[in-house]
Amino acid sequence: MIEWFIYLAFLAFSIFLIPGRHKKYAAAGGWVFLVAGFLTEVPEYMTLDNILYPALAFLSLPFLAITLWNIFRDNSLVFQLSRAAAVAMLIFMPFTFVPLLRDTLIATVVDQAVWLLNALNYHTDLRAWNILFRNGYATEIILACTGITAMAIMLGVAAGSARITLKQGLLAVLIVVPIIYLLNILRIVVVFIAWSDQWFAFLPDPTGTSEFGPGYASFFWAHNVFMELLSVVVLIGIAFVLFRIIPDLAVFARDLTQLYLDGIRSFVKWLESTCRAQSVM
């Protein structure tokens, strides 16, 4: 079901990029469809024992409420954020729409991950064109494993700046794409070695399931905890580099953060006043 929501979000954000009085409605639709798609994936994330994405999915609800409120108040910060989301989707969606692009990217990532594994003397076989196999453990590489989502988001953030220059844009691409791509290859390699060599077998398996085979704790801790946290740190680091290259982005990030913090405070105050009114009654 998420595919339909993503397609609708892509359509809405694409329409948003077209000048006209419809922009606020297109932006609102884009965010609603995007968050709805995110929420529909929560059960899937839970079956995969992913901690980060379900948390982000639920946090997206207050984010959506504040975003919609400010869209219909013609807030320029939220329009800039919507432009960033639109650009990110324009970068990402061709890899979803075009099987040749998707499969080529996955195959390239798989080939380079296998090359690095073998170069490090962790000899790895392919059970299929996108399935790594070693020591009886297998890992399937899908589009989400290629780093394209993170690249699209970071490039969208950079392109969202209203006053970005060609030089700044090129520098952003040269920083974002190679760094995320190479670090993602390294992430795949480390997770696969941790999984196939059972690095974290001494840690508990919080899933309490054998659905993915014995020794799943190593994969869980390597992929769903340590590498997820490290990925967040890396993206924050890249964001700070982009702030140095495109100073307007730093101002935008500061003002946008303040906007959402103010929105949360306003909601809390409204909730408190409502509760007090109810208690008086």
JSON list of N, CA and C in Angstrom, two decimals, residues 193-261:
[
{"chain": "A", "resi": 193, "resn": "ILE", "atom": "N", "xyz": [29.30, -8.82, 7.88]},
{"chain": "A", "resi": 193, "resn": "ILE", "atom": "CA", "xyz": [30.34, -9.54, 8.63]},
{"chain": "A", "resi": 193, "resn": "ILE", "atom": "C", "xyz": [29.86, -9.82, 10.05]},
{"chain": "A", "resi": 194, "resn": "ALA", "atom": "N", "xyz": [29.25, -8.81, 10.67]},
{"chain": "A", "resi": 194, "resn": "ALA", "atom": "CA", "xyz": [28.74, -8.99, 12.03]},
{"chain": "A", "resi": 194, "resn": "ALA", "atom": "C", "xyz": [27.69, -10.11, 12.07]},
{"chain": "A", "resi": 195, "resn": "TRP", "atom": "N", "xyz": [26.89, -10.19, 11.04]},
{"chain": "A", "resi": 195, "resn": "TRP", "atom": "CA", "xyz": [25.83, -11.20, 10.94]},
{"chain": "A", "resi": 195, "resn": "TRP", "atom": "C", "xyz": [26.42, -12.58, 10.67]},
{"chain": "A", "resi": 196, "resn": "SER", "atom": "N", "xyz": [27.31, -12.66, 9.69]},
{"chain": "A", "resi": 196, "resn": "SER", "atom": "CA", "xyz": [27.84, -13.97, 9.29]},
{"chain": "A", "resi": 196, "resn": "SER", "atom": "C", "xyz": [28.90, -14.50, 10.25]},
{"chain": "A", "resi": 197, "resn": "ASP", "atom": "N", "xyz": [29.55, -13.60, 11.00]},
{"chain": "A", "resi": 197, "resn": "ASP", "atom": "CA", "xyz": [30.54, -14.03, 11.99]},
{"chain": "A", "resi": 197, "resn": "ASP", "atom": "C", "xyz": [29.99, -13.99, 13.42]},
{"chain": "A", "resi": 198, "resn": "GLN", "atom": "N", "xyz": [28.72, -13.60, 13.54]},
{"chain": "A", "resi": 198, "resn": "GLN", "atom": "CA", "xyz": [28.05, -13.59, 14.85]},
{"chain": "A", "resi": 198, "resn": "GLN", "atom": "C", "xyz": [28.80, -12.77, 15.89]},
{"chain": "A", "resi": 199, "resn": "TRP", "atom": "N", "xyz": [29.09, -11.52, 15.53]},
{"chain": "A", "resi": 199, "resn": "TRP", "atom": "CA", "xyz": [29.81, -10.63, 16.43]},
{"chain": "A", "resi": 199, "resn": "TRP", "atom": "C", "xyz": [29.07, -10.39, 17.74]},
{"chain": "A", "resi": 200, "resn": "PHE", "atom": "N", "xyz": [27.76, -10.27, 17.64]},
{"chain": "A", "resi": 200, "resn": "PHE", "atom": "CA", "xyz": [26.99, -9.87, 18.82]},
{"chain": "A", "resi": 200, "resn": "PHE", "atom": "C", "xyz": [26.09, -10.98, 19.34]},
{"chain": "A", "resi": 201, "resn": "ALA", "atom": "N", "xyz": [26.55, -12.21, 19.16]},
{"chain": "A", "resi": 201, "resn": "ALA", "atom": "CA", "xyz": [25.77, -13.35, 19.65]},
{"chain": "A", "resi": 201, "resn": "ALA", "atom": "C", "xyz": [25.63, -13.34, 21.17]},
{"chain": "A", "resi": 202, "resn": "PHE", "atom": "N", "xyz": [26.53, -12.63, 21.84]},
{"chain": "A", "resi": 202, "resn": "PHE", "atom": "CA", "xyz": [26.48, -12.57, 23.31]},
{"chain": "A", "resi": 202, "resn": "PHE", "atom": "C", "xyz": [25.40, -11.61, 23.81]},
{"chain": "A", "resi": 203, "resn": "LEU", "atom": "N", "xyz": [24.87, -10.79, 22.91]},
{"chain": "A", "resi": 203, "resn": "LEU", "atom": "CA", "xyz": [23.81, -9.85, 23.30]},
{"chain": "A", "resi": 203, "resn": "LEU", "atom": "C", "xyz": [22.45, -10.53, 23.17]},
{"chain": "A", "resi": 204, "resn": "PRO", "atom": "N", "xyz": [21.49, -10.09, 23.96]},
{"chain": "A", "resi": 204, "resn": "PRO", "atom": "CA", "xyz": [20.15, -10.72, 23.88]},
{"chain": "A", "resi": 204, "resn": "PRO", "atom": "C", "xyz": [19.46, -10.39, 22.57]},
{"chain": "A", "resi": 205, "resn": "ASP", "atom": "N", "xyz": [18.61, -11.28, 22.14]},
{"chain": "A", "resi": 205, "resn": "ASP", "atom": "CA", "xyz": [17.79, -11.04, 20.96]},
{"chain": "A", "resi": 205, "resn": "ASP", "atom": "C", "xyz": [16.44, -10.48, 21.44]},
{"chain": "A", "resi": 206, "resn": "PRO", "atom": "N", "xyz": [16.25, -9.16, 21.33]},
{"chain": "A", "resi": 206, "resn": "PRO", "atom": "CA", "xyz": [15.02, -8.56, 21.87]},
{"chain": "A", "resi": 206, "resn": "PRO", "atom": "C", "xyz": [13.78, -8.95, 21.10]},
{"chain": "A", "resi": 207, "resn": "THR", "atom": "N", "xyz": [13.96, -9.54, 19.92]},
{"chain": "A", "resi": 207, "resn": "THR", "atom": "CA", "xyz": [12.79, -9.92, 19.12]},
{"chain": "A", "resi": 207, "resn": "THR", "atom": "C", "xyz": [12.14, -11.18, 19.65]},
{"chain": "A", "resi": 208, "resn": "GLY", "atom": "N", "xyz": [12.96, -12.03, 20.28]},
{"chain": "A", "resi": 208, "resn": "GLY", "atom": "CA", "xyz": [12.42, -13.28, 20.81]},
{"chain": "A", "resi": 208, "resn": "GLY", "atom": "C", "xyz": [11.83, -14.18, 19.76]},
{"chain": "A", "resi": 209, "resn": "THR", "atom": "N", "xyz": [12.36, -14.10, 18.54]},
{"chain": "A", "resi": 209, "resn": "THR", "atom": "CA", "xyz": [11.81, -14.91, 17.46]},
{"chain": "A", "resi": 209, "resn": "THR", "atom": "C", "xyz": [12.93, -15.60, 16.70]},
{"chain": "A", "resi": 210, "resn": "SER", "atom": "N", "xyz": [12.62, -16.72, 16.13]},
{"chain": "A", "resi": 210, "resn": "SER", "atom": "CA", "xyz": [13.60, -17.44, 15.30]},
{"chain": "A", "resi": 210, "resn": "SER", "atom": "C", "xyz": [13.21, -17.36, 13.83]},
{"chain": "A", "resi": 211, "resn": "GLU", "atom": "N", "xyz": [12.33, -16.40, 13.51]},
{"chain": "A", "resi": 211, "resn": "GLU", "atom": "CA", "xyz": [11.82, -16.28, 12.14]},
{"chain": "A", "resi": 211, "resn": "GLU", "atom": "C", "xyz": [12.94, -16.11, 11.13]},
{"chain": "A", "resi": 212, "resn": "PHE", "atom": "N", "xyz": [13.99, -15.36, 11.52]},
{"chain": "A", "resi": 212, "resn": "PHE", "atom": "CA", "xyz": [15.08, -15.09, 10.60]},
{"chain": "A", "resi": 212, "resn": "PHE", "atom": "C", "xyz": [16.27, -16.01, 10.82]},
{"chain": "A", "resi": 213, "resn": "GLY", "atom": "N", "xyz": [16.05, -17.07, 11.57]},
{"chain": "A", "resi": 213, "resn": "GLY", "atom": "CA", "xyz": [17.11, -18.05, 11.78]},
{"chain": "A", "resi": 213, "resn": "GLY", "atom": "C", "xyz": [17.87, -17.80, 13.07]},
{"chain": "A", "resi": 214, "resn": "PRO", "atom": "N", "xyz": [18.68, -18.77, 13.46]},
{"chain": "A", "resi": 214, "resn": "PRO", "atom": "CA", "xyz": [19.46, -18.62, 14.70]},
{"chain": "A", "resi": 214, "resn": "PRO", "atom": "C", "xyz": [20.51, -17.53, 14.56]},
{"chain": "A", "resi": 215, "resn": "GLY", "atom": "N", "xyz": [20.85, -16.94, 15.68]},
{"chain": "A", "resi": 215, "resn": "GLY", "atom": "CA", "xyz": [21.89, -15.92, 15.66]},
{"chain": "A", "resi": 215, "resn": "GLY", "atom": "C", "xyz": [21.42, -14.57, 15.17]},
{"chain": "A", "resi": 216, "resn": "TYR", "atom": "N", "xyz": [20.10, -14.36, 15.14]},
{"chain": "A", "resi": 216, "resn": "TYR", "atom": "CA", "xyz": [19.57, -13.10, 14.60]},
{"chain": "A", "resi": 216, "resn": "TYR", "atom": "C", "xyz": [19.98, -11.89, 15.44]},
{"chain": "A", "resi": 217, "resn": "ALA", "atom": "N", "xyz": [20.33, -12.13, 16.70]},
{"chain": "A", "resi": 217, "resn": "ALA", "atom": "CA", "xyz": [20.73, -11.02, 17.57]},
{"chain": "A", "resi": 217, "resn": "ALA", "atom": "C", "xyz": [21.87, -10.21, 16.96]},
{"chain": "A", "resi": 218, "resn": "SER", "atom": "N", "xyz": [22.81, -10.89, 16.32]},
{"chain": "A", "resi": 218, "resn": "SER", "atom": "CA", "xyz": [23.95, -10.18, 15.72]},
{"chain": "A", "resi": 218, "resn": "SER", "atom": "C", "xyz": [23.49, -9.23, 14.63]},
{"chain": "A", "resi": 219, "resn": "PHE", "atom": "N", "xyz": [22.56, -9.70, 13.80]},
{"chain": "A", "resi": 219, "resn": "PHE", "atom": "CA", "xyz": [22.04, -8.82, 12.74]},
{"chain": "A", "resi": 219, "resn": "PHE", "atom": "C", "xyz": [21.25, -7.68, 13.34]},
{"chain": "A", "resi": 220, "resn": "PHE", "atom": "N", "xyz": [20.42, -7.99, 14.32]},
{"chain": "A", "resi": 220, "resn": "PHE", "atom": "CA", "xyz": [19.58, -6.96, 14.94]},
{"chain": "A", "resi": 220, "resn": "PHE", "atom": "C", "xyz": [20.43, -5.83, 15.50]},
{"chain": "A", "resi": 221, "resn": "TRP", "atom": "N", "xyz": [21.42, -6.18, 16.30]},
{"chain": "A", "resi": 221, "resn": "TRP", "atom": "CA", "xyz": [22.22, -5.14, 16.95]},
{"chain": "A", "resi": 221, "resn": "TRP", "atom": "C", "xyz": [23.10, -4.39, 15.95]},
{"chain": "A", "resi": 222, "resn": "ALA", "atom": "N", "xyz": [23.63, -5.11, 14.97]},
{"chain": "A", "resi": 222, "resn": "ALA", "atom": "CA", "xyz": [24.50, -4.46, 13.99]},
{"chain": "A", "resi": 222, "resn": "ALA", "atom": "C", "xyz": [23.70, -3.54, 13.07]},
{"chain": "A", "resi": 223, "resn": "HIS", "atom": "N", "xyz": [22.59, -4.05, 12.55]},
{"chain": "A", "resi": 223, "resn": "HIS", "atom": "CA", "xyz": [21.82, -3.32, 11.54]},
{"chain": "A", "resi": 223, "resn": "HIS", "atom": "C", "xyz": [20.82, -2.34, 12.15]},
{"chain": "A", "resi": 224, "resn": "ASN", "atom": "N", "xyz": [20.04, -2.82, 13.11]},
{"chain": "A", "resi": 224, "resn": "ASN", "atom": "CA", "xyz": [18.92, -2.02, 13.61]},
{"chain": "A", "resi": 224, "resn": "ASN", "atom": "C", "xyz": [19.29, -1.07, 14.73]},
{"chain": "A", "resi": 225, "resn": "VAL", "atom": "N", "xyz": [20.45, -1.26, 15.33]},
{"chain": "A", "resi": 225, "resn": "VAL", "atom": "CA", "xyz": [20.82, -0.39, 16.45]},
{"chain": "A", "resi": 225, "resn": "VAL", "atom": "C", "xyz": [22.09, 0.40, 16.12]},
{"chain": "A", "resi": 226, "resn": "PHE", "atom": "N", "xyz": [23.22, -0.30, 16.07]},
{"chain": "A", "resi": 226, "resn": "PHE", "atom": "CA", "xyz": [24.49, 0.41, 15.94]},
{"chain": "A", "resi": 226, "resn": "PHE", "atom": "C", "xyz": [24.60, 1.19, 14.63]},
{"chain": "A", "resi": 227, "resn": "MET", "atom": "N", "xyz": [24.28, 0.55, 13.52]},
{"chain": "A", "resi": 227, "resn": "MET", "atom": "CA", "xyz": [24.42, 1.23, 12.24]},
{"chain": "A", "resi": 227, "resn": "MET", "atom": "C", "xyz": [23.34, 2.28, 12.01]},
{"chain": "A", "resi": 228, "resn": "GLU", "atom": "N", "xyz": [22.16, 2.05, 12.57]},
{"chain": "A", "resi": 228, "resn": "GLU", "atom": "CA", "xyz": [21.11, 3.08, 12.47]},
{"chain": "A", "resi": 228, "resn": "GLU", "atom": "C", "xyz": [21.54, 4.35, 13.20]},
{"chain": "A", "resi": 229, "resn": "LEU", "atom": "N", "xyz": [22.07, 4.17, 14.40]},
{"chain": "A", "resi": 229, "resn": "LEU", "atom": "CA", "xyz": [22.53, 5.33, 15.17]},
{"chain": "A", "resi": 229, "resn": "LEU", "atom": "C", "xyz": [23.70, 6.02, 14.47]},
{"chain": "A", "resi": 230, "resn": "LEU", "atom": "N", "xyz": [24.62, 5.22, 13.95]},
{"chain": "A", "resi": 230, "resn": "LEU", "atom": "CA", "xyz": [25.76, 5.80, 13.25]},
{"chain": "A", "resi": 230, "resn": "LEU", "atom": "C", "xyz": [25.32, 6.54, 12.00]},
{"chain": "A", "resi": 231, "resn": "SER", "atom": "N", "xyz": [24.31, 6.01, 11.32]},
{"chain": "A", "resi": 231, "resn": "SER", "atom": "CA", "xyz": [23.80, 6.68, 10.11]},
{"chain": "A", "resi": 231, "resn": "SER", "atom": "C", "xyz": [23.23, 8.05, 10.45]},
{"chain": "A", "resi": 232, "resn": "VAL", "atom": "N", "xyz": [22.53, 8.14, 11.56]},
{"chain": "A", "resi": 232, "resn": "VAL", "atom": "CA", "xyz": [21.98, 9.43, 11.99]},
{"chain": "A", "resi": 232, "resn": "VAL", "atom": "C", "xyz": [23.11, 10.42, 12.26]},
{"chain": "A", "resi": 233, "resn": "VAL", "atom": "N", "xyz": [24.15, 9.95, 12.93]},
{"chain": "A", "resi": 233, "resn": "VAL", "atom": "CA", "xyz": [25.30, 10.81, 13.23]},
{"chain": "A", "resi": 233, "resn": "VAL", "atom": "C", "xyz": [25.95, 11.30, 11.93]},
{"chain": "A", "resi": 234, "resn": "VAL", "atom": "N", "xyz": [26.11, 10.39, 10.97]},
{"chain": "A", "resi": 234, "resn": "VAL", "atom": "CA", "xyz": [26.73, 10.74, 9.69]},
{"chain": "A", "resi": 234, "resn": "VAL", "atom": "C", "xyz": [25.89, 11.79, 8.96]},
{"chain": "A", "resi": 235, "resn": "LEU", "atom": "N", "xyz": [24.58, 11.60, 8.92]},
{"chain": "A", "resi": 235, "resn": "LEU", "atom": "CA", "xyz": [23.71, 12.55, 8.23]},
{"chain": "A", "resi": 235, "resn": "LEU", "atom": "C", "xyz": [23.75, 13.92, 8.90]},
{"chain": "A", "resi": 236, "resn": "ILE", "atom": "N", "xyz": [23.82, 13.93, 10.22]},
{"chain": "A", "resi": 236, "resn": "ILE", "atom": "CA", "xyz": [23.94, 15.21, 10.93]},
{"chain": "A", "resi": 236, "resn": "ILE", "atom": "C", "xyz": [25.26, 15.88, 10.57]},
{"chain": "A", "resi": 237, "resn": "GLY", "atom": "N", "xyz": [26.32, 15.07, 10.50]},
{"chain": "A", "resi": 237, "resn": "GLY", "atom": "CA", "xyz": [27.63, 15.61, 10.12]},
{"chain": "A", "resi": 237, "resn": "GLY", "atom": "C", "xyz": [27.62, 16.19, 8.71]},
{"chain": "A", "resi": 238, "resn": "ILE", "atom": "N", "xyz": [26.99, 15.47, 7.77]},
{"chain": "A", "resi": 238, "resn": "ILE", "atom": "CA", "xyz": [26.89, 15.97, 6.40]},
{"chain": "A", "resi": 238, "resn": "ILE", "atom": "C", "xyz": [26.08, 17.26, 6.36]},
{"chain": "A", "resi": 239, "resn": "ALA", "atom": "N", "xyz": [25.03, 17.31, 7.17]},
{"chain": "A", "resi": 239, "resn": "ALA", "atom": "CA", "xyz": [24.21, 18.53, 7.22]},
{"chain": "A", "resi": 239, "resn": "ALA", "atom": "C", "xyz": [25.04, 19.73, 7.66]},
{"chain": "A", "resi": 240, "resn": "PHE", "atom": "N", "xyz": [25.90, 19.53, 8.65]},
{"chain": "A", "resi": 240, "resn": "PHE", "atom": "CA", "xyz": [26.74, 20.64, 9.11]},
{"chain": "A", "resi": 240, "resn": "PHE", "atom": "C", "xyz": [27.73, 21.07, 8.04]},
{"chain": "A", "resi": 241, "resn": "VAL", "atom": "N", "xyz": [28.22, 20.11, 7.25]},
{"chain": "A", "resi": 241, "resn": "VAL", "atom": "CA", "xyz": [29.11, 20.47, 6.14]},
{"chain": "A", "resi": 241, "resn": "VAL", "atom": "C", "xyz": [28.34, 21.30, 5.11]},
{"chain": "A", "resi": 242, "resn": "LEU", "atom": "N", "xyz": [27.11, 20.89, 4.83]},
{"chain": "A", "resi": 242, "resn": "LEU", "atom": "CA", "xyz": [26.27, 21.65, 3.90]},
{"chain": "A", "resi": 242, "resn": "LEU", "atom": "C", "xyz": [26.00, 23.06, 4.42]},
{"chain": "A", "resi": 243, "resn": "PHE", "atom": "N", "xyz": [25.86, 23.18, 5.74]},
{"chain": "A", "resi": 243, "resn": "PHE", "atom": "CA", "xyz": [25.64, 24.51, 6.33]},
{"chain": "A", "resi": 243, "resn": "PHE", "atom": "C", "xyz": [26.82, 25.43, 6.06]},
{"chain": "A", "resi": 244, "resn": "ARG", "atom": "N", "xyz": [28.02, 24.84, 6.05]},
{"chain": "A", "resi": 244, "resn": "ARG", "atom": "CA", "xyz": [29.22, 25.66, 5.78]},
{"chain": "A", "resi": 244, "resn": "ARG", "atom": "C", "xyz": [29.27, 26.07, 4.32]},
{"chain": "A", "resi": 245, "resn": "ILE", "atom": "N", "xyz": [28.83, 25.17, 3.45]},
{"chain": "A", "resi": 245, "resn": "ILE", "atom": "CA", "xyz": [28.86, 25.46, 2.01]},
{"chain": "A", "resi": 245, "resn": "ILE", "atom": "C", "xyz": [27.74, 26.42, 1.63]},
{"chain": "A", "resi": 246, "resn": "ILE", "atom": "N", "xyz": [26.56, 26.19, 2.22]},
{"chain": "A", "resi": 246, "resn": "ILE", "atom": "CA", "xyz": [25.38, 27.01, 1.89]},
{"chain": "A", "resi": 246, "resn": "ILE", "atom": "C", "xyz": [24.89, 27.65, 3.20]},
{"chain": "A", "resi": 247, "resn": "PRO", "atom": "N", "xyz": [25.43, 28.79, 3.56]},
{"chain": "A", "resi": 247, "resn": "PRO", "atom": "CA", "xyz": [25.09, 29.41, 4.86]},
{"chain": "A", "resi": 247, "resn": "PRO", "atom": "C", "xyz": [23.59, 29.62, 5.05]},
{"chain": "A", "resi": 248, "resn": "ASP", "atom": "N", "xyz": [22.86, 29.86, 3.97]},
{"chain": "A", "resi": 248, "resn": "ASP", "atom": "CA", "xyz": [21.41, 30.05, 4.09]},
{"chain": "A", "resi": 248, "resn": "ASP", "atom": "C", "xyz": [20.73, 28.84, 4.72]},
{"chain": "A", "resi": 249, "resn": "LEU", "atom": "N", "xyz": [21.31, 27.65, 4.49]},
{"chain": "A", "resi": 249, "resn": "LEU", "atom": "CA", "xyz": [20.71, 26.44, 5.04]},
{"chain": "A", "resi": 249, "resn": "LEU", "atom": "C", "xyz": [20.79, 26.42, 6.57]},
{"chain": "A", "resi": 250, "resn": "ALA", "atom": "N", "xyz": [21.87, 26.95, 7.11]},
{"chain": "A", "resi": 250, "resn": "ALA", "atom": "CA", "xyz": [22.01, 26.99, 8.57]},
{"chain": "A", "resi": 250, "resn": "ALA", "atom": "C", "xyz": [20.93, 27.88, 9.17]},
{"chain": "A", "resi": 251, "resn": "VAL", "atom": "N", "xyz": [20.70, 29.01, 8.54]},
{"chain": "A", "resi": 251, "resn": "VAL", "atom": "CA", "xyz": [19.65, 29.93, 9.01]},
{"chain": "A", "resi": 251, "resn": "VAL", "atom": "C", "xyz": [18.29, 29.26, 8.88]},
{"chain": "A", "resi": 252, "resn": "PHE", "atom": "N", "xyz": [18.09, 28.60, 7.75]},
{"chain": "A", "resi": 252, "resn": "PHE", "atom": "CA", "xyz": [16.82, 27.90, 7.52]},
{"chain": "A", "resi": 252, "resn": "PHE", "atom": "C", "xyz": [16.59, 26.82, 8.57]},
{"chain": "A", "resi": 253, "resn": "ALA", "atom": "N", "xyz": [17.63, 26.02, 8.85]},
{"chain": "A", "resi": 253, "resn": "ALA", "atom": "CA", "xyz": [17.50, 24.95, 9.85]},
{"chain": "A", "resi": 253, "resn": "ALA", "atom": "C", "xyz": [17.19, 25.52, 11.23]},
{"chain": "A", "resi": 254, "resn": "ARG", "atom": "N", "xyz": [17.85, 26.61, 11.57]},
{"chain": "A", "resi": 254, "resn": "ARG", "atom": "CA", "xyz": [17.60, 27.23, 12.88]},
{"chain": "A", "resi": 254, "resn": "ARG", "atom": "C", "xyz": [16.17, 27.74, 12.99]},
{"chain": "A", "resi": 255, "resn": "ASP", "atom": "N", "xyz": [15.74, 28.46, 11.97]},
{"chain": "A", "resi": 255, "resn": "ASP", "atom": "CA", "xyz": [14.39, 29.04, 12.00]},
{"chain": "A", "resi": 255, "resn": "ASP", "atom": "C", "xyz": [13.31, 27.96, 11.93]},
{"chain": "A", "resi": 256, "resn": "LEU", "atom": "N", "xyz": [13.58, 26.91, 11.15]},
{"chain": "A", "resi": 256, "resn": "LEU", "atom": "CA", "xyz": [12.60, 25.84, 11.03]},
{"chain": "A", "resi": 256, "resn": "LEU", "atom": "C", "xyz": [12.47, 25.07, 12.35]},
{"chain": "A", "resi": 257, "resn": "THR", "atom": "N", "xyz": [13.61, 24.82, 12.98]},
{"chain": "A", "resi": 257, "resn": "THR", "atom": "CA", "xyz": [13.58, 24.16, 14.29]},
{"chain": "A", "resi": 257, "resn": "THR", "atom": "C", "xyz": [12.78, 24.97, 15.29]},
{"chain": "A", "resi": 258, "resn": "GLN", "atom": "N", "xyz": [13.00, 26.28, 15.28]},
{"chain": "A", "resi": 258, "resn": "GLN", "atom": "CA", "xyz": [12.27, 27.16, 16.20]},
{"chain": "A", "resi": 258, "resn": "GLN", "atom": "C", "xyz": [10.77, 27.14, 15.90]},
{"chain": "A", "resi": 259, "resn": "LEU", "atom": "N", "xyz": [10.43, 27.09, 14.62]},
{"chain": "A", "resi": 259, "resn": "LEU", "atom": "CA", "xyz": [9.03, 27.05, 14.22]},
{"chain": "A", "resi": 259, "resn": "LEU", "atom": "C", "xyz": [8.32, 25.82, 14.79]},
{"chain": "A", "resi": 260, "resn": "TYR", "atom": "N", "xyz": [8.97, 24.67, 14.68]},
{"chain": "A", "resi": 260, "resn": "TYR", "atom": "CA", "xyz": [8.34, 23.44, 15.16]},
{"chain": "A", "resi": 260, "resn": "TYR", "atom": "C", "xyz": [8.34, 23.36, 16.69]},
{"chain": "A", "resi": 261, "resn": "LEU", "atom": "N", "xyz": [9.38, 23.90, 17.31]},
{"chain": "A", "resi": 261, "resn": "LEU", "atom": "CA", "xyz": [9.39, 23.95, 18.78]},
{"chain": "A", "resi": 261, "resn": "LEU", "atom": "C", "xyz": [8.27, 24.85, 19.29]}
]
